[in-house]
Amino acid sequence: MEIAGGLNDGTGEMNESKVENSAGQDIKIKVLFFARARDLTGVSETSLEMPDGSTAGDCMRNLLVKFPSLQEIYNSMVLAINEEYAAESTLLTSKDELAIIPPISGG
Amino acid sequence: MASAAAEMDLVDILDASSGPIDIARYVDFVRDPAAGAIATFEGTTRDTFEGKLVEELRYEAYVPMAARRLAAICAEARGSWPLLRLAVAHRLGTVGVGEASVFVAASAVHRAEAMEACRYLIDEVKASVPIWKKEVYENGEVWKENKEFLERRAAHHEMDPAHELKETSNGEE
């Protein structure tokens, strides 16, 4: 995402100072793993520090590096942010809760 | 109006220690003097899958999101049909063969709406509520995947412009 790229380029310049929250600071995200995702990572939750302006997709890419075995479900899983389904393009803010949702099987 | 209707929806996600679903509780919840019909659905653990003997099913959930989704699904049903009262209960933990994992009940003045809403509710549970089951056999166990979820996911993926942009422009929007 271009916006995230602009903030990430390390110059610390904040021309786009319309960002309302603590601009430029890392945001802390809680990540939950369920079912097969938990089997693959070995943990039911973790936390991530991400650059401000990160998307759910950015987090997912980060998680795939941290837990390469998640690749197994990457093409069948979906994401949720704060208990609502979310696209990978969704921007995250600090203290958001990201859930890794492998294919569901209720009922 | 939305919150008044919500009082007529009962959503229970029953933890592993709750024991069998109390079916009568949910049927009685939707019973209404104005109702001509109560439609119900019970999902039960079956003893075989593709020739393999199933010993039990084990359920887990992202409980707060599942509760949220169930409330939303009830509201959606109300948007589609004139309904009186709704109840959905899903059990977590071990559910043995023949036992109920999920129970849905809907009441309405007429049976057509009650039956359609009942079907809608269970179909939506299958497609969108974050609950998972593990099928346990004598010599293995596997997380199940609802085809309703996979089909809906595939449909959304095709419709999501962000997804397509991602594929053609190397991850940048």
Short mmCIF file of C-alpha atoms in Angstrom, two decimals:
data_model
loop_
_atom_site.label_atom_id
_atom_site.label_comp_id
_atom_site.label_asym_id
_atom_site.label_seq_id
_atom_site.Cartn_x
_atom_site.Cartn_y
_atom_site.Cartn_z
CA MET A 1 0.00 0.00 0.00
CA GLU A 2 1.48 3.27 -1.03
CA ILE A 3 0.48 5.17 2.07
CA ALA A 4 2.12 2.63 4.31
CA GLY A 5 5.17 2.74 2.06
CA GLY A 6 5.39 6.51 2.50
CA LEU A 7 5.36 6.25 6.27
CA ASN A 8 7.80 3.38 6.24
CA ASP A 9 10.57 4.91 4.22
CA GLY A 10 12.54 5.77 7.30
CA THR A 11 12.87 9.49 6.71
CA GLY A 12 10.39 10.17 9.50
CA GLU A 13 8.83 12.89 7.39
CA MET A 14 5.16 13.33 8.01
CA ASN A 15 3.90 15.45 5.14
CA GLU A 16 0.71 13.46 5.37
CA SER A 17 0.22 14.83 8.86
CA LYS A 18 -3.51 14.40 8.59
CA VAL A 19 -3.02 11.09 10.40
CA GLU A 20 -5.06 11.57 13.53
CA ASN A 21 -3.58 9.16 15.99
CA SER A 22 -0.03 9.06 17.30
CA ALA A 23 1.50 9.50 13.87
CA GLY A 24 4.59 7.48 13.06
CA GLN A 25 4.57 5.35 16.20
CA ASP A 26 4.37 1.60 15.99
CA ILE A 27 1.01 0.08 16.75
CA LYS A 28 0.54 -3.00 18.88
CA ILE A 29 -1.86 -5.65 17.62
CA LYS A 30 -3.12 -8.76 19.38
CA VAL A 31 -3.40 -11.77 17.08
CA LEU A 32 -5.59 -14.78 17.82
CA PHE A 33 -5.19 -18.20 16.23
CA PHE A 34 -8.06 -20.67 16.14
CA ALA A 35 -8.42 -24.35 15.30
CA ARG A 36 -6.04 -25.39 12.51
CA ALA A 37 -4.25 -22.04 12.71
CA ARG A 38 -3.43 -22.72 16.35
CA ASP A 39 -2.23 -26.23 15.50
CA LEU A 40 0.09 -24.78 12.87
CA THR A 41 1.57 -21.99 14.97
CA GLY A 42 1.55 -23.84 18.27
CA VAL A 43 0.12 -20.80 20.05
CA SER A 44 -3.39 -19.48 20.57
CA GLU A 45 -2.30 -15.87 20.54
CA THR A 46 0.62 -13.57 19.89
CA SER A 47 1.22 -9.86 19.55
CA LEU A 48 2.71 -7.85 16.73
CA GLU A 49 4.26 -4.42 16.60
CA MET A 50 3.57 -2.92 13.23
CA PRO A 51 4.25 0.47 11.66
CA ASP A 52 1.38 2.93 11.87
CA GLY A 53 -0.66 2.64 8.69
CA SER A 54 -0.28 -1.11 8.42
CA THR A 55 -3.07 -3.18 6.95
CA ALA A 56 -4.40 -6.55 7.94
CA GLY A 57 -2.58 -7.90 4.90
CA ASP A 58 0.71 -6.42 6.13
CA CYS A 59 0.16 -8.21 9.44
CA MET A 60 -0.60 -11.44 7.64
CA ARG A 61 2.63 -11.22 5.65
CA ASN A 62 4.48 -10.58 8.89
CA LEU A 63 2.82 -13.61 10.48
CA LEU A 64 3.73 -15.79 7.52
CA VAL A 65 7.38 -14.96 8.14
CA LYS A 66 7.06 -15.62 11.86
CA PHE A 67 5.00 -18.80 11.34
CA PRO A 68 5.72 -20.19 7.85
CA SER A 69 3.44 -23.16 8.48
CA LEU A 70 0.46 -20.78 8.20
CA GLN A 71 1.00 -20.96 4.45
CA GLU A 72 -1.02 -24.16 4.54
CA ILE A 73 -4.23 -22.25 5.29
CA TYR A 74 -3.41 -18.90 3.71
CA ASN A 75 -5.61 -19.51 0.69
CA SER A 76 -8.59 -20.78 2.63
CA MET A 77 -8.58 -18.57 5.72
CA VAL A 78 -10.15 -15.20 6.38
CA LEU A 79 -9.31 -12.38 8.77
CA ALA A 80 -11.32 -10.60 11.42
CA ILE A 81 -10.51 -7.33 13.16
CA ASN A 82 -12.23 -6.58 16.46
CA GLU A 83 -14.70 -9.41 15.91
CA GLU A 84 -15.81 -8.40 12.41
CA TYR A 85 -14.67 -9.94 9.14
CA ALA A 86 -12.16 -7.68 7.42
CA ALA A 87 -10.44 -7.49 4.06
CA GLU A 88 -6.65 -7.61 3.88
CA SER A 89 -6.72 -3.95 2.82
CA THR A 90 -8.24 -2.82 6.13
CA LEU A 91 -6.07 -0.41 8.09
CA LEU A 92 -5.24 -1.34 11.67
CA THR A 93 -5.03 0.89 14.70
CA SER A 94 -3.34 0.29 18.02
CA LYS A 95 -4.83 -2.36 20.30
CA ASP A 96 -6.83 -3.90 17.45
CA GLU A 97 -7.50 -7.61 17.76
CA LEU A 98 -6.75 -9.55 14.59
CA ALA A 99 -8.10 -13.08 14.34
CA ILE A 100 -6.85 -15.73 11.96
CA ILE A 101 -9.92 -17.65 10.92
CA PRO A 102 -9.35 -20.95 9.15
CA PRO A 103 -12.31 -22.49 7.29
CA ILE A 104 -15.16 -22.69 9.77
CA SER A 105 -17.22 -25.74 10.57
CA GLY A 106 -19.99 -24.84 12.96
CA GLY A 107 -23.32 -26.56 12.94
CA MET B 1 -36.84 -0.97 16.71
CA ALA B 2 -33.72 -3.04 16.26
CA SER B 3 -33.13 -3.37 19.98
CA ALA B 4 -36.76 -4.29 20.69
CA ALA B 5 -36.49 -7.10 18.17
CA ALA B 6 -33.19 -8.21 19.68
CA GLU B 7 -34.97 -8.94 22.96
CA MET B 8 -36.94 -11.53 21.04
CA ASP B 9 -33.76 -13.28 19.88
CA LEU B 10 -32.03 -15.76 22.18
CA VAL B 11 -28.47 -16.66 21.23
CA ASP B 12 -26.59 -19.11 23.42
CA ILE B 13 -23.06 -20.37 22.91
CA LEU B 14 -22.85 -23.15 25.46
CA ASP B 15 -19.48 -23.93 26.96
CA ALA B 16 -18.03 -27.40 27.05
CA SER B 17 -19.30 -28.10 30.56
CA SER B 18 -22.92 -27.26 29.76
CA GLY B 19 -24.01 -30.75 28.81
CA PRO B 20 -26.63 -31.57 26.14
CA ILE B 21 -28.61 -28.74 24.61
CA ASP B 22 -31.87 -28.17 26.46
CA ILE B 23 -34.07 -28.23 23.40
CA ALA B 24 -37.26 -27.45 25.29
CA ARG B 25 -35.76 -24.20 26.59
CA TYR B 26 -35.34 -22.86 23.07
CA VAL B 27 -38.67 -24.10 21.78
CA ASP B 28 -40.36 -22.53 24.79
CA PHE B 29 -38.49 -19.29 24.21
CA VAL B 30 -39.93 -18.88 20.73
CA ARG B 31 -43.42 -20.02 21.67
CA ASP B 32 -45.73 -17.05 21.29
CA PRO B 33 -49.50 -16.62 21.48
CA ALA B 34 -49.40 -14.84 18.12
CA ALA B 35 -47.53 -17.71 16.45
CA GLY B 36 -49.22 -20.24 14.22
CA ALA B 37 -45.92 -21.96 13.63
CA ILE B 38 -42.66 -22.93 15.32
CA ALA B 39 -39.99 -24.30 12.99
CA THR B 40 -36.90 -25.97 14.41
CA PHE B 41 -33.63 -27.50 13.23
CA GLU B 42 -31.31 -29.73 15.21
CA GLY B 43 -27.82 -30.56 13.93
CA THR B 44 -26.59 -33.90 15.22
CA THR B 45 -23.29 -35.76 15.20
CA ARG B 46 -23.41 -38.61 12.74
CA ASP B 47 -21.44 -41.82 13.13
CA THR B 48 -19.69 -42.02 9.77
CA PHE B 49 -17.95 -39.75 7.33
CA GLU B 50 -16.73 -41.15 4.00
CA GLY B 51 -16.77 -44.67 5.39
CA LYS B 52 -14.82 -43.78 8.53
CA LEU B 53 -16.33 -44.34 11.94
CA VAL B 54 -16.72 -41.06 13.81
CA GLU B 55 -16.21 -41.33 17.55
CA GLU B 56 -17.10 -37.77 18.44
CA LEU B 57 -16.99 -34.16 17.34
CA ARG B 58 -15.19 -31.47 19.29
CA TYR B 59 -16.24 -27.86 18.88
CA GLU B 60 -14.49 -24.60 19.67
CA ALA B 61 -15.40 -21.00 18.91
CA TYR B 62 -14.19 -17.43 18.77
CA VAL B 63 -16.92 -16.80 21.26
CA PRO B 64 -17.39 -13.02 21.24
CA MET B 65 -17.37 -12.87 17.44
CA ALA B 66 -19.64 -15.90 17.14
CA ALA B 67 -22.15 -14.25 19.47
CA ARG B 68 -21.96 -11.07 17.42
CA ARG B 69 -22.47 -12.96 14.16
CA LEU B 70 -25.43 -14.90 15.54
CA ALA B 71 -27.12 -11.70 16.69
CA ALA B 72 -26.52 -10.17 13.26
CA ILE B 73 -27.89 -13.24 11.50
CA CYS B 74 -31.07 -13.06 13.57
CA ALA B 75 -31.42 -9.39 12.63
CA GLU B 76 -30.92 -10.30 8.96
CA ALA B 77 -33.64 -12.93 9.19
CA ARG B 78 -35.99 -10.34 10.66
CA GLY B 79 -35.20 -8.08 7.74
CA SER B 80 -36.27 -10.78 5.32
CA TRP B 81 -39.35 -12.30 6.96
CA PRO B 82 -42.04 -11.31 9.43
CA LEU B 83 -40.98 -13.28 12.49
CA LEU B 84 -41.96 -13.39 16.11
CA ARG B 85 -39.14 -14.98 18.13
CA LEU B 86 -35.82 -16.64 17.31
CA ALA B 87 -33.44 -18.86 19.23
CA VAL B 88 -30.07 -20.32 18.26
CA ALA B 89 -27.95 -22.45 20.58
CA HIS B 90 -24.55 -23.92 19.72
CA ARG B 91 -22.76 -26.29 21.99
CA LEU B 92 -18.96 -26.32 22.40
CA GLY B 93 -16.67 -29.11 23.51
CA THR B 94 -17.32 -32.78 22.85
CA VAL B 95 -20.58 -33.74 21.15
CA GLY B 96 -21.10 -37.49 20.86
CA VAL B 97 -22.81 -39.44 18.11
CA GLY B 98 -26.52 -38.69 17.97
CA GLU B 99 -26.24 -35.62 20.15
CA ALA B 100 -27.16 -32.09 19.11
CA SER B 101 -24.41 -29.57 18.41
CA VAL B 102 -26.71 -26.80 17.24
CA PHE B 103 -30.37 -25.99 17.66
CA VAL B 104 -32.40 -23.35 15.86
CA ALA B 105 -36.00 -22.35 16.51
CA ALA B 106 -38.15 -19.69 14.84
CA SER B 107 -41.74 -18.69 15.40
CA ALA B 108 -44.00 -16.74 13.09
CA VAL B 109 -47.65 -16.25 12.39
CA HIS B 110 -47.43 -18.52 9.35
CA ARG B 111 -45.33 -21.60 8.73
CA ALA B 112 -43.68 -20.48 5.48
CA GLU B 113 -41.73 -17.68 7.18
CA ALA B 114 -40.89 -19.77 10.22
CA MET B 115 -39.45 -22.55 8.05
CA GLU B 116 -37.56 -20.21 5.72
CA ALA B 117 -36.05 -18.28 8.63
CA CYS B 118 -35.06 -21.50 10.34
CA ARG B 119 -33.27 -22.64 7.19
CA TYR B 120 -31.63 -19.25 6.72
CA LEU B 121 -30.31 -19.27 10.28
CA ILE B 122 -28.64 -22.66 10.02
CA ASP B 123 -27.30 -21.94 6.54
CA GLU B 124 -25.73 -18.75 7.85
CA VAL B 125 -24.26 -20.53 10.87
CA LYS B 126 -22.58 -22.87 8.40
CA ALA B 127 -21.31 -20.07 6.21
CA SER B 128 -20.20 -17.36 8.61
CA VAL B 129 -20.13 -18.05 12.34
CA PRO B 130 -16.59 -18.61 13.69
CA ILE B 131 -17.07 -22.02 15.22
CA TRP B 132 -14.92 -25.03 14.30
CA LYS B 133 -15.35 -28.76 14.70
CA LYS B 134 -12.80 -31.51 14.78
CA GLU B 135 -13.97 -34.93 13.64
CA VAL B 136 -12.39 -37.67 15.74
CA TYR B 137 -11.93 -41.19 14.37
CA GLU B 138 -10.36 -44.24 15.92
CA ASN B 139 -7.01 -43.46 14.36
CA GLY B 140 -6.99 -39.77 13.62
CA GLU B 141 -8.76 -36.46 13.78
CA VAL B 142 -9.30 -33.64 11.32
CA TRP B 143 -10.64 -30.09 11.38
CA LYS B 144 -13.73 -29.95 9.18
CA GLU B 145 -14.38 -27.20 6.66
CA ASN B 146 -17.91 -26.15 5.74
CA LYS B 147 -18.38 -25.93 2.00
CA GLU B 148 -20.81 -23.04 2.62
CA PHE B 149 -17.90 -21.03 4.04
CA LEU B 150 -15.53 -21.96 1.22
CA GLU B 151 -18.10 -21.10 -1.45
CA ARG B 152 -18.86 -17.74 0.14
CA ARG B 153 -15.18 -16.97 0.53
CA ALA B 154 -14.55 -17.79 -3.12
CA ALA B 155 -17.42 -15.54 -4.19
CA HIS B 156 -16.15 -12.62 -2.06
CA HIS B 157 -12.63 -13.04 -3.32
CA GLU B 158 -13.77 -12.64 -6.90
CA MET B 159 -15.74 -9.52 -6.01
CA ASP B 160 -13.06 -7.84 -3.92
CA PRO B 161 -11.29 -5.21 -6.01
CA ALA B 162 -8.51 -4.92 -3.45
CA HIS B 163 -7.73 -8.56 -3.98
CA GLU B 164 -7.45 -8.13 -7.73
CA LEU B 165 -5.34 -5.02 -7.40
CA LYS B 166 -3.04 -6.91 -5.12
CA GLU B 167 -2.53 -9.62 -7.69
CA THR B 168 -1.75 -7.28 -10.58
CA SER B 169 0.33 -4.67 -8.83
CA ASN B 170 2.60 -6.57 -6.53
CA GLY B 171 0.94 -5.93 -3.21
CA GLU B 172 0.58 -2.19 -3.50
CA GLU B 173 -2.74 -0.44 -3.90
#
